[in-house]
């Protein structure tokens, strides 16, 4: 969005007064096509306050008022020829525009560094079983924080969000090609879910293969071939021997149809699990492993794992850069 600048208070005004020719053109060419009560097009223009100076427009809409009495803010872009999503207030709208500015225009700004530090603190808190700061992770994504993108996939999956695994396809695989968490835990999650015979999403698998680098595409194909030929994938936790021992106990219990005890064995072993990198929030293999996945339902069991302490001894692998626009 070409925001321009925020207008000084003395230059604020209604769109119809500050941009009369634009409103007239829109009304003449498309005015009859719009419902007068709609939140877009000429009806929006005719009632809104103009806040910005750019070729696109940041607006306050007095017709839409949130629960605290604030006018809703929204944007109207020339490129999209329409209104974007609404924010609950002027402040919320401005914060959204600032996050977009940091993401695309100022990736090396102090704000980006502050956001990265907040993500680190939220991550460390989560590993101790404290979920109170996890809201920071999805919020940080709007600032272009790549680490937050990867952590958020895991959060959404463990919280039982519908088809959360599809978010793996949207990750920046140009940065993640050699990242151990992404390669060893998230790609298997994605592949097994896409090939689930009860809810197959093979189109998503094809989409990732089309845009992935050769090493990532090769890994995906290997996983898909194994998944199809072996009826699923088996997670390997040899890098965390203490947790691997707990998994072995859980597998024995699963084979004896003692799923509840198997789940508790996995929970008991969590303090011995070691993240593969600073992008690793939890051992996601418990969900995609062909033998253990059945004990991870219902979804409340997945969510419970977030409130359990895990090891904070994170392997310091090379962390992908934060900028999405190198």
Short mmCIF file of C-alpha atoms in Angstrom, two decimals:
data_model
loop_
_atom_site.label_atom_id
_atom_site.label_comp_id
_atom_site.label_asym_id
_atom_site.label_seq_id
_atom_site.Cartn_x
_atom_site.Cartn_y
_atom_site.Cartn_z
CA UNK A 1 0.00 0.00 0.00
CA UNK A 2 1.26 3.50 -0.90
CA UNK A 3 0.42 5.02 2.46
CA UNK A 4 2.31 8.29 1.97
CA UNK A 5 2.16 10.07 5.32
CA UNK A 6 -0.39 10.61 8.04
CA UNK A 7 -2.20 13.91 7.52
CA UNK A 8 -1.72 16.61 10.17
CA UNK A 9 -4.84 17.21 12.25
CA UNK A 10 -5.63 20.48 10.46
CA UNK A 11 -5.61 18.68 7.09
CA UNK A 12 -7.97 15.86 8.02
CA UNK A 13 -11.26 15.79 6.18
CA UNK A 14 -13.93 13.75 4.48
CA UNK A 15 -12.96 11.91 1.33
CA UNK A 16 -15.71 13.64 -0.65
CA UNK A 17 -14.17 17.02 0.23
CA UNK A 18 -10.49 16.16 -0.17
CA UNK A 19 -10.76 13.84 -3.20
CA UNK A 20 -13.94 14.99 -5.00
CA UNK A 21 -12.77 14.12 -8.52
CA UNK A 22 -11.81 10.59 -7.50
CA UNK A 23 -15.16 10.02 -5.84
CA UNK A 24 -16.96 11.41 -8.88
CA UNK A 25 -15.10 9.15 -11.32
CA UNK A 26 -15.82 6.08 -9.22
CA UNK A 27 -19.45 7.03 -8.83
CA UNK A 28 -19.93 7.66 -12.55
CA UNK A 29 -18.24 4.46 -13.68
CA UNK A 30 -19.40 2.03 -11.02
CA UNK A 31 -21.73 3.80 -8.62
CA UNK A 32 -24.86 1.92 -9.64
CA UNK A 33 -23.13 -1.42 -9.13
CA UNK A 34 -22.69 -0.94 -5.39
CA UNK A 35 -25.18 -1.59 -2.63
CA UNK A 36 -25.49 1.71 -0.68
CA UNK A 37 -24.88 -0.15 2.59
CA UNK A 38 -21.71 -1.89 1.47
CA UNK A 39 -18.32 -1.37 3.12
CA UNK A 40 -16.47 -0.85 -0.14
CA UNK A 41 -16.47 1.33 -3.28
CA UNK A 42 -18.35 4.65 -3.59
CA UNK A 43 -20.55 4.05 -0.50
CA UNK A 44 -17.40 3.76 1.62
CA UNK A 45 -15.82 6.81 -0.02
CA UNK A 46 -18.87 8.98 0.53
CA UNK A 47 -18.93 8.53 4.29
CA UNK A 48 -15.27 8.10 5.33
CA UNK A 49 -12.58 10.33 6.79
CA UNK A 50 -9.28 10.47 4.88
CA UNK A 51 -6.20 10.05 7.09
CA UNK A 52 -3.28 9.60 4.66
CA UNK A 53 -1.62 11.44 1.77
CA UNK A 54 -0.53 8.60 -0.53
CA UNK A 55 -2.06 7.41 -3.78
CA UNK A 56 -3.78 4.71 -1.73
CA UNK A 57 -5.99 5.74 1.15
CA UNK A 58 -6.17 5.05 4.87
CA UNK A 59 -9.73 5.67 6.07
CA UNK A 60 -11.89 5.86 9.17
CA UNK A 61 -15.42 4.59 8.65
CA UNK A 62 -18.03 6.15 11.00
CA UNK A 63 -20.62 3.59 9.93
CA UNK A 64 -18.71 0.77 11.58
CA UNK A 65 -18.06 1.17 15.31
CA UNK A 66 -16.39 -1.40 17.53
CA UNK A 67 -17.49 -2.36 21.04
CA UNK A 68 -15.41 0.41 22.64
CA UNK A 69 -16.90 3.13 20.44
CA UNK A 70 -13.96 3.42 18.03
CA UNK A 71 -14.52 4.01 14.34
CA UNK A 72 -13.18 1.13 12.27
CA UNK A 73 -10.14 1.89 10.08
CA UNK A 74 -9.61 0.43 6.63
CA UNK A 75 -7.62 0.97 3.47
CA UNK A 76 -8.58 1.49 -0.14
CA UNK A 77 -5.90 0.64 -2.68
CA UNK A 78 -5.65 1.56 -6.34
CA UNK A 79 -3.93 -1.70 -7.24
CA UNK A 80 -6.63 -3.82 -5.65
CA UNK A 81 -9.40 -1.42 -6.61
CA UNK A 82 -11.17 -1.94 -3.34
CA UNK A 83 -11.12 -1.87 0.42
CA UNK A 84 -8.89 -4.18 2.38
CA UNK A 85 -9.57 -5.77 5.72
CA UNK A 86 -10.90 -3.55 8.48
CA UNK A 87 -9.13 -2.91 11.79
CA UNK A 88 -10.99 -2.25 15.01
CA UNK A 89 -9.60 1.26 15.52
CA UNK A 90 -7.26 3.96 14.24
CA UNK A 91 -4.49 2.66 16.49
CA UNK A 92 -4.90 -0.94 15.38
CA UNK A 93 -4.86 0.13 11.73
CA UNK A 94 -1.73 2.23 12.22
CA UNK A 95 0.03 -0.62 14.00
CA UNK A 96 -0.78 -2.87 11.06
CA UNK A 97 0.63 -0.36 8.57
CA UNK A 98 3.76 0.07 10.68
CA UNK A 99 4.30 -3.69 10.82
CA UNK A 100 4.00 -3.84 7.04
CA UNK A 101 6.50 -0.98 6.72
CA UNK A 102 9.01 -2.79 8.94
CA UNK A 103 8.50 -6.05 7.04
CA UNK A 104 8.96 -4.74 3.53
CA UNK A 105 10.83 -1.44 3.86
CA UNK A 106 12.91 -1.49 7.04
CA UNK A 107 13.96 -5.11 7.71
CA UNK A 108 17.11 -4.03 9.54
CA UNK A 109 15.30 -1.57 11.83
CA UNK A 110 15.53 -1.55 15.64
CA UNK A 111 11.88 -2.62 15.70
CA UNK A 112 12.73 -5.82 13.85
CA UNK A 113 15.40 -6.57 16.43
CA UNK A 114 12.94 -5.87 19.25
CA UNK A 115 10.38 -8.21 17.68
CA UNK A 116 13.02 -10.94 17.32
CA UNK A 117 13.87 -10.59 21.01
CA UNK A 118 10.20 -10.84 21.96
CA UNK A 119 9.92 -14.03 19.90
CA UNK A 120 12.97 -15.44 21.68
CA UNK A 121 11.45 -14.69 25.08
CA UNK A 122 8.11 -16.23 24.06
CA UNK A 123 9.92 -19.30 22.74
CA UNK A 124 11.91 -19.77 25.94
CA UNK A 125 8.76 -19.35 28.03
CA UNK A 126 6.94 -21.93 25.94
CA UNK A 127 9.70 -24.48 26.42
CA UNK A 128 9.17 -24.18 30.19
CA UNK A 129 5.46 -24.94 29.73
CA UNK A 130 4.38 -21.31 30.15
CA UNK A 131 1.97 -20.56 27.28
CA UNK A 132 1.18 -17.01 28.41
CA UNK A 133 3.49 -15.32 25.88
CA UNK A 134 2.77 -17.48 22.86
CA UNK A 135 0.51 -14.76 21.40
CA UNK A 136 3.74 -12.92 20.53
CA UNK A 137 4.60 -15.50 17.88
CA UNK A 138 1.66 -14.99 15.46
CA UNK A 139 1.82 -11.23 16.09
CA UNK A 140 5.49 -11.15 15.08
CA UNK A 141 4.73 -12.62 11.66
CA UNK A 142 3.30 -9.32 10.39
CA UNK A 143 6.75 -7.76 10.99
CA UNK A 144 8.34 -10.32 8.67
CA UNK A 145 9.89 -12.47 11.38
CA UNK A 146 10.76 -15.74 9.66
CA UNK A 147 11.32 -17.62 12.89
CA UNK A 148 7.79 -16.70 13.99
CA UNK A 149 6.43 -18.19 10.75
CA UNK A 150 8.03 -21.55 11.54
CA UNK A 151 7.07 -21.56 15.21
CA UNK A 152 3.51 -20.57 14.36
CA UNK A 153 3.02 -23.66 12.17
CA UNK A 154 3.84 -25.78 15.19
CA UNK A 155 1.62 -23.75 17.52
CA UNK A 156 -1.38 -24.00 15.20
CA UNK A 157 -0.88 -27.72 14.69
CA UNK A 158 -0.65 -28.43 18.40
CA UNK A 159 -3.71 -26.28 19.07
CA UNK A 160 -5.69 -28.34 16.58
CA UNK A 161 -6.22 -25.62 13.94
CA UNK A 162 -7.92 -27.00 10.86
CA UNK A 163 -5.36 -28.17 8.29
CA UNK A 164 -2.65 -26.18 10.02
CA UNK A 165 -0.03 -28.35 8.31
CA UNK A 166 -0.79 -26.56 5.02
CA UNK A 167 1.09 -23.55 6.45
CA UNK A 168 4.29 -25.52 5.87
CA UNK A 169 3.92 -24.89 2.14
CA UNK A 170 3.88 -21.11 2.73
CA UNK A 171 7.20 -21.08 4.63
CA UNK A 172 10.22 -19.50 3.00
CA UNK A 173 12.06 -22.62 1.86
CA UNK A 174 14.80 -20.55 0.32
CA UNK A 175 16.00 -19.98 3.88
CA UNK A 176 14.93 -23.30 5.36
CA UNK A 177 16.53 -25.69 2.86
CA UNK A 178 19.17 -26.87 5.34
CA UNK A 179 17.41 -26.11 8.62
CA UNK A 180 17.10 -29.31 10.71
CA UNK A 181 13.72 -28.58 12.30
CA UNK A 182 12.13 -27.84 8.94
CA UNK A 183 13.70 -30.81 7.15
CA UNK A 184 13.44 -33.45 9.87
CA UNK A 185 10.13 -32.59 11.55
CA UNK A 186 7.98 -30.17 9.54
CA UNK A 187 8.37 -31.72 6.10
CA UNK A 188 7.35 -35.17 7.39
CA UNK A 189 4.35 -33.55 9.11
CA UNK A 190 3.36 -31.93 5.83
CA UNK A 191 3.88 -35.01 3.67
CA UNK A 192 2.01 -37.45 5.92
CA UNK A 193 -0.92 -35.05 6.27
CA UNK A 194 -1.12 -34.40 2.53
CA UNK A 195 -1.17 -38.15 1.89
CA UNK A 196 -3.68 -38.97 4.62
CA UNK A 197 -6.14 -41.32 2.95
CA UNK A 198 -9.03 -39.87 4.98
CA UNK A 199 -8.34 -36.26 3.92
CA UNK A 200 -5.79 -36.22 1.07
CA UNK A 201 -4.40 -32.87 -0.03
CA UNK A 202 -2.03 -33.98 -2.78
CA UNK A 203 -2.46 -30.63 -4.57
CA UNK A 204 -0.58 -28.97 -1.70
CA UNK A 205 2.22 -31.49 -2.05
CA UNK A 206 2.46 -30.76 -5.78
CA UNK A 207 2.49 -27.02 -5.07
CA UNK A 208 5.43 -27.31 -2.69
CA UNK A 209 7.34 -29.46 -5.16
CA UNK A 210 6.84 -26.90 -7.94
CA UNK A 211 8.39 -24.06 -5.95
CA UNK A 212 10.97 -25.86 -3.83
CA UNK A 213 14.70 -25.91 -4.39
CA UNK A 214 16.14 -29.21 -5.68
CA UNK A 215 17.34 -30.40 -2.23
CA UNK A 216 13.97 -29.70 -0.61
CA UNK A 217 12.05 -31.24 -3.52
CA UNK A 218 14.24 -34.35 -3.32
CA UNK A 219 13.57 -34.66 0.42
CA UNK A 220 9.81 -34.30 -0.13
CA UNK A 221 9.80 -36.98 -2.82
CA UNK A 222 11.79 -39.36 -0.61
CA UNK A 223 9.36 -38.85 2.25
CA UNK A 224 6.32 -39.27 -0.01
CA UNK A 225 7.69 -42.50 -1.50
CA UNK A 226 8.39 -43.93 1.94
CA UNK A 227 5.03 -42.83 3.28
CA UNK A 228 3.18 -44.53 0.45
CA UNK A 229 5.23 -47.71 0.40
CA UNK A 230 5.45 -48.18 4.18
CA UNK A 231 2.03 -46.90 5.17
CA UNK A 232 3.41 -43.85 6.97
CA UNK A 233 6.63 -42.51 8.46
CA UNK A 234 8.51 -43.30 11.67
CA UNK A 235 10.05 -40.49 13.71
CA UNK A 236 13.66 -40.78 14.88
CA UNK A 237 14.60 -39.24 18.25
CA UNK A 238 18.09 -40.69 18.54
CA UNK A 239 19.41 -37.14 19.02
CA UNK A 240 17.54 -37.04 22.37
CA UNK A 241 18.31 -40.44 23.99
CA UNK A 242 16.27 -39.77 27.13
CA UNK A 243 13.19 -38.92 25.13
CA UNK A 244 13.83 -41.80 22.72
CA UNK A 245 13.66 -44.20 25.68
CA UNK A 246 10.27 -42.74 26.66
CA UNK A 247 9.11 -43.15 23.07
CA UNK A 248 10.14 -46.81 23.09
CA UNK A 249 8.01 -47.33 26.21
CA UNK A 250 5.12 -45.53 24.52
CA UNK A 251 5.40 -47.71 21.43
CA UNK A 252 5.21 -50.86 23.53
CA UNK A 253 2.09 -49.54 25.24
CA UNK A 254 0.50 -48.64 21.90
CA UNK A 255 1.06 -52.17 20.66
CA UNK A 256 -0.70 -53.40 23.79
CA UNK A 257 -3.64 -51.05 23.05
CA UNK A 258 -2.91 -48.96 26.14
CA UNK A 259 -3.07 -45.57 24.41
CA UNK A 260 -3.72 -43.44 27.50
CA UNK A 261 -0.66 -44.85 29.24
CA UNK A 262 1.34 -44.38 26.04
CA UNK A 263 0.40 -40.71 25.96
CA UNK A 264 1.43 -40.25 29.59
CA UNK A 265 4.75 -41.92 28.83
CA UNK A 266 5.37 -39.38 26.07
CA UNK A 267 4.49 -36.53 28.42
CA UNK A 268 6.80 -37.88 31.11
CA UNK A 269 9.67 -37.98 28.61
CA UNK A 270 9.27 -34.41 27.35
CA UNK A 271 11.84 -32.84 29.73
CA UNK A 272 14.44 -35.06 28.05
CA UNK A 273 13.59 -33.90 24.54
CA UNK A 274 16.07 -31.46 22.96
CA UNK A 275 15.01 -29.07 20.18
CA UNK A 276 16.92 -29.53 16.94
CA UNK A 277 17.31 -25.77 16.54
CA UNK A 278 15.91 -22.45 17.83
CA UNK A 279 12.99 -22.98 15.42
CA UNK A 280 11.85 -26.16 17.17
CA UNK A 281 8.94 -25.74 19.59
CA UNK A 282 8.02 -29.38 20.29
CA UNK A 283 8.68 -32.89 18.93
CA UNK A 284 6.09 -32.80 16.14
CA UNK A 285 6.91 -36.39 15.21
CA UNK A 286 4.48 -37.51 17.90
CA UNK A 287 1.75 -36.34 15.55
CA UNK A 288 3.01 -37.69 12.23
CA UNK A 289 4.66 -40.93 13.43
CA UNK A 290 2.53 -43.76 12.01
CA UNK A 291 2.48 -45.64 15.32
CA UNK A 292 2.15 -42.79 17.81
CA UNK A 293 -0.24 -40.47 15.99
CA UNK A 294 -3.32 -42.31 17.19
CA UNK A 295 -2.53 -41.50 20.84
CA UNK A 296 -2.36 -37.77 20.04
CA UNK A 297 -6.09 -37.49 19.55
CA UNK A 298 -8.33 -35.90 20.63
CA UNK A 299 -6.87 -32.45 20.06
CA UNK A 300 -6.77 -31.68 23.78
CA UNK A 301 -3.81 -34.03 24.03
CA UNK A 302 -1.89 -31.97 21.49
CA UNK A 303 -2.65 -28.75 23.35
CA UNK A 304 -1.62 -30.30 26.65
CA UNK A 305 1.86 -30.86 25.30
CA UNK A 306 2.37 -27.10 25.00
CA UNK A 307 1.82 -26.71 28.74
CA UNK A 308 4.42 -29.36 29.60
CA UNK A 309 8.05 -28.35 30.26
CA UNK A 310 10.47 -29.32 27.51
CA UNK A 311 14.24 -29.04 27.49
CA UNK A 312 15.58 -25.50 27.11
CA UNK A 313 18.94 -26.83 25.95
CA UNK A 314 18.42 -25.77 22.34
CA UNK A 315 20.95 -26.81 19.74
CA UNK A 316 22.48 -23.68 18.30
CA UNK A 317 22.18 -24.47 14.62
CA UNK A 318 22.56 -21.71 12.09
CA UNK A 319 19.32 -19.76 12.24
CA UNK A 320 17.78 -18.50 9.00
CA UNK A 321 17.95 -14.75 8.43
CA UNK A 322 15.03 -12.62 9.48
CA UNK A 323 14.64 -10.54 6.33
CA UNK A 324 12.19 -11.74 3.71
CA UNK A 325 13.62 -9.25 1.23
CA UNK A 326 17.39 -9.76 1.23
#
